mmCIF file of C-alpha atoms in Angstrom:
data_model
loop_
_atom_site.group_PDB
_atom_site.id
_atom_site.type_symbol
_atom_site.label_atom_id
_atom_site.label_comp_id
_atom_site.label_asym_id
_atom_site.label_seq_id
_atom_site.Cartn_x
_atom_site.Cartn_y
_atom_site.Cartn_z
ATOM 1 C CA MET N 1 106.558 -8.496 52.459
ATOM 2 C CA ASN N 2 106.319 -6.223 55.442
ATOM 3 C CA HIS N 3 105.284 -7.487 58.869
ATOM 4 C CA LEU N 4 101.812 -5.924 58.781
ATOM 5 C CA LEU N 5 101.003 -7.405 55.384
ATOM 6 C CA ALA N 6 102.174 -10.836 56.550
ATOM 7 C CA LEU N 7 99.792 -10.660 59.508
ATOM 8 C CA GLU N 8 96.970 -9.585 57.212
ATOM 9 C CA ALA N 9 97.663 -12.608 54.986
ATOM 10 C CA VAL N 10 97.193 -14.828 58.039
ATOM 11 C CA ARG N 11 93.879 -13.095 58.725
ATOM 12 C CA VAL N 12 92.754 -13.783 55.144
ATOM 13 C CA ALA N 13 93.520 -17.491 55.501
ATOM 14 C CA GLU N 14 91.844 -17.587 58.902
ATOM 15 C CA SER N 15 88.646 -16.030 57.564
ATOM 16 C CA ALA N 16 88.426 -18.660 54.814
ATOM 17 C CA ALA N 17 89.064 -21.481 57.288
ATOM 18 C CA LEU N 18 86.436 -20.250 59.735
ATOM 19 C CA ALA N 19 83.818 -19.864 57.004
ATOM 20 C CA ALA N 20 84.461 -23.345 55.609
ATOM 21 C CA SER N 21 84.619 -24.989 59.043
ATOM 22 C CA ARG N 22 80.880 -24.520 59.474
ATOM 23 C CA LEU N 23 80.221 -26.694 56.402
ATOM 24 C CA VAL N 24 83.089 -29.189 56.141
ATOM 25 C CA GLY N 25 81.926 -32.728 56.813
ATOM 26 C CA LEU N 26 78.268 -32.079 56.034
ATOM 27 C CA GLY N 27 78.442 -33.644 52.578
ATOM 28 C CA ASP N 28 78.402 -30.489 50.466
ATOM 29 C CA GLU N 29 81.953 -29.763 49.321
ATOM 30 C CA LYS N 30 80.805 -27.060 46.916
ATOM 31 C CA ALA N 31 79.065 -25.101 49.677
ATOM 32 C CA ALA N 32 82.144 -25.330 51.909
ATOM 33 C CA ASP N 33 84.394 -24.220 49.055
ATOM 34 C CA GLN N 34 82.064 -21.341 48.164
ATOM 35 C CA ALA N 35 81.993 -20.169 51.788
ATOM 36 C CA ALA N 36 85.804 -20.194 51.890
ATOM 37 C CA VAL N 37 86.047 -18.368 48.554
ATOM 38 C CA ASP N 38 83.534 -15.707 49.612
ATOM 39 C CA ALA N 39 85.277 -15.086 52.935
ATOM 40 C CA MET N 40 88.738 -14.981 51.357
ATOM 41 C CA ARG N 41 87.659 -12.596 48.627
ATOM 42 C CA THR N 42 86.033 -10.242 51.130
ATOM 43 C CA ALA N 43 89.151 -10.259 53.318
ATOM 44 C CA LEU N 44 91.489 -9.746 50.347
ATOM 45 C CA ASN N 45 89.467 -6.765 49.153
ATOM 46 C CA GLU N 46 89.981 -5.063 52.527
ATOM 47 C CA LEU N 47 93.790 -5.238 52.295
ATOM 48 C CA PRO N 48 95.830 -2.142 51.376
ATOM 49 C CA ILE N 49 97.234 -3.802 48.234
ATOM 50 C CA SER N 50 96.749 -3.888 44.485
ATOM 51 C CA GLY N 51 96.686 -7.654 44.224
ATOM 52 C CA ARG N 52 96.412 -9.923 41.216
ATOM 53 C CA VAL N 53 95.571 -13.616 41.535
ATOM 54 C CA VAL N 54 98.258 -15.583 39.673
ATOM 55 C CA ILE N 55 97.312 -19.011 41.038
ATOM 56 C CA GLY N 56 93.661 -19.355 41.983
ATOM 57 C CA GLU N 57 90.463 -21.320 41.696
ATOM 58 C CA GLY N 58 90.883 -21.696 37.924
ATOM 59 C CA GLU N 59 90.500 -19.811 34.695
ATOM 60 C CA ARG N 60 87.956 -17.000 34.551
ATOM 61 C CA ASP N 61 85.373 -19.076 32.658
ATOM 62 C CA GLU N 62 85.679 -21.989 35.102
ATOM 63 C CA ALA N 63 85.718 -20.188 38.453
ATOM 64 C CA PRO N 64 83.152 -17.661 39.678
ATOM 65 C CA MET N 65 85.596 -15.930 42.030
ATOM 66 C CA LEU N 66 89.297 -15.751 42.741
ATOM 67 C CA TYR N 67 90.099 -16.747 39.183
ATOM 68 C CA ILE N 68 93.517 -16.311 37.636
ATOM 69 C CA GLY N 69 93.934 -12.663 36.687
ATOM 70 C CA GLU N 70 91.329 -11.335 39.125
ATOM 71 C CA GLU N 71 92.296 -8.105 40.844
ATOM 72 C CA VAL N 72 91.774 -7.796 44.598
ATOM 73 C CA GLY N 73 92.616 -5.309 47.311
ATOM 74 C CA ALA N 74 91.792 -1.742 48.218
ATOM 75 C CA GLY N 75 94.840 -0.232 46.511
ATOM 76 C CA GLY N 76 98.479 -0.042 47.441
ATOM 77 C CA PRO N 77 101.638 -1.943 46.542
ATOM 78 C CA LYS N 78 101.350 -4.437 43.697
ATOM 79 C CA VAL N 79 101.248 -8.027 44.935
ATOM 80 C CA ASP N 80 100.928 -11.358 43.092
ATOM 81 C CA ILE N 81 98.710 -13.785 44.993
ATOM 82 C CA ALA N 82 98.634 -17.587 44.952
ATOM 83 C CA LEU N 83 95.714 -19.077 46.844
ATOM 84 C CA ASP N 84 93.564 -22.109 47.514
ATOM 85 C CA PRO N 85 90.655 -21.124 49.766
ATOM 86 C CA LEU N 86 89.807 -24.716 50.703
ATOM 87 C CA GLU N 87 92.438 -27.345 50.053
ATOM 88 C CA GLY N 88 91.180 -30.637 48.697
ATOM 89 C CA THR N 89 88.141 -29.366 46.807
#
């Protein structure tokens, strides 16, 4: 992974954390998880990659977004992605 892509991966994780931080501890785990998923997906789709989720929120029928096999990114080098937008949910 090149240096720029590594920094972009940090930005993706940061965006998910910031989105979830507004909801964590308020008693609605699903809302916090959805906020993290939405933010992570948006950030991933801005990256100059052709990414494929290989470890994600679940199978396509069980997860609305970031499911195993989902393609993300704006085009570029092929990258396999393992993710967990909000650990513990």
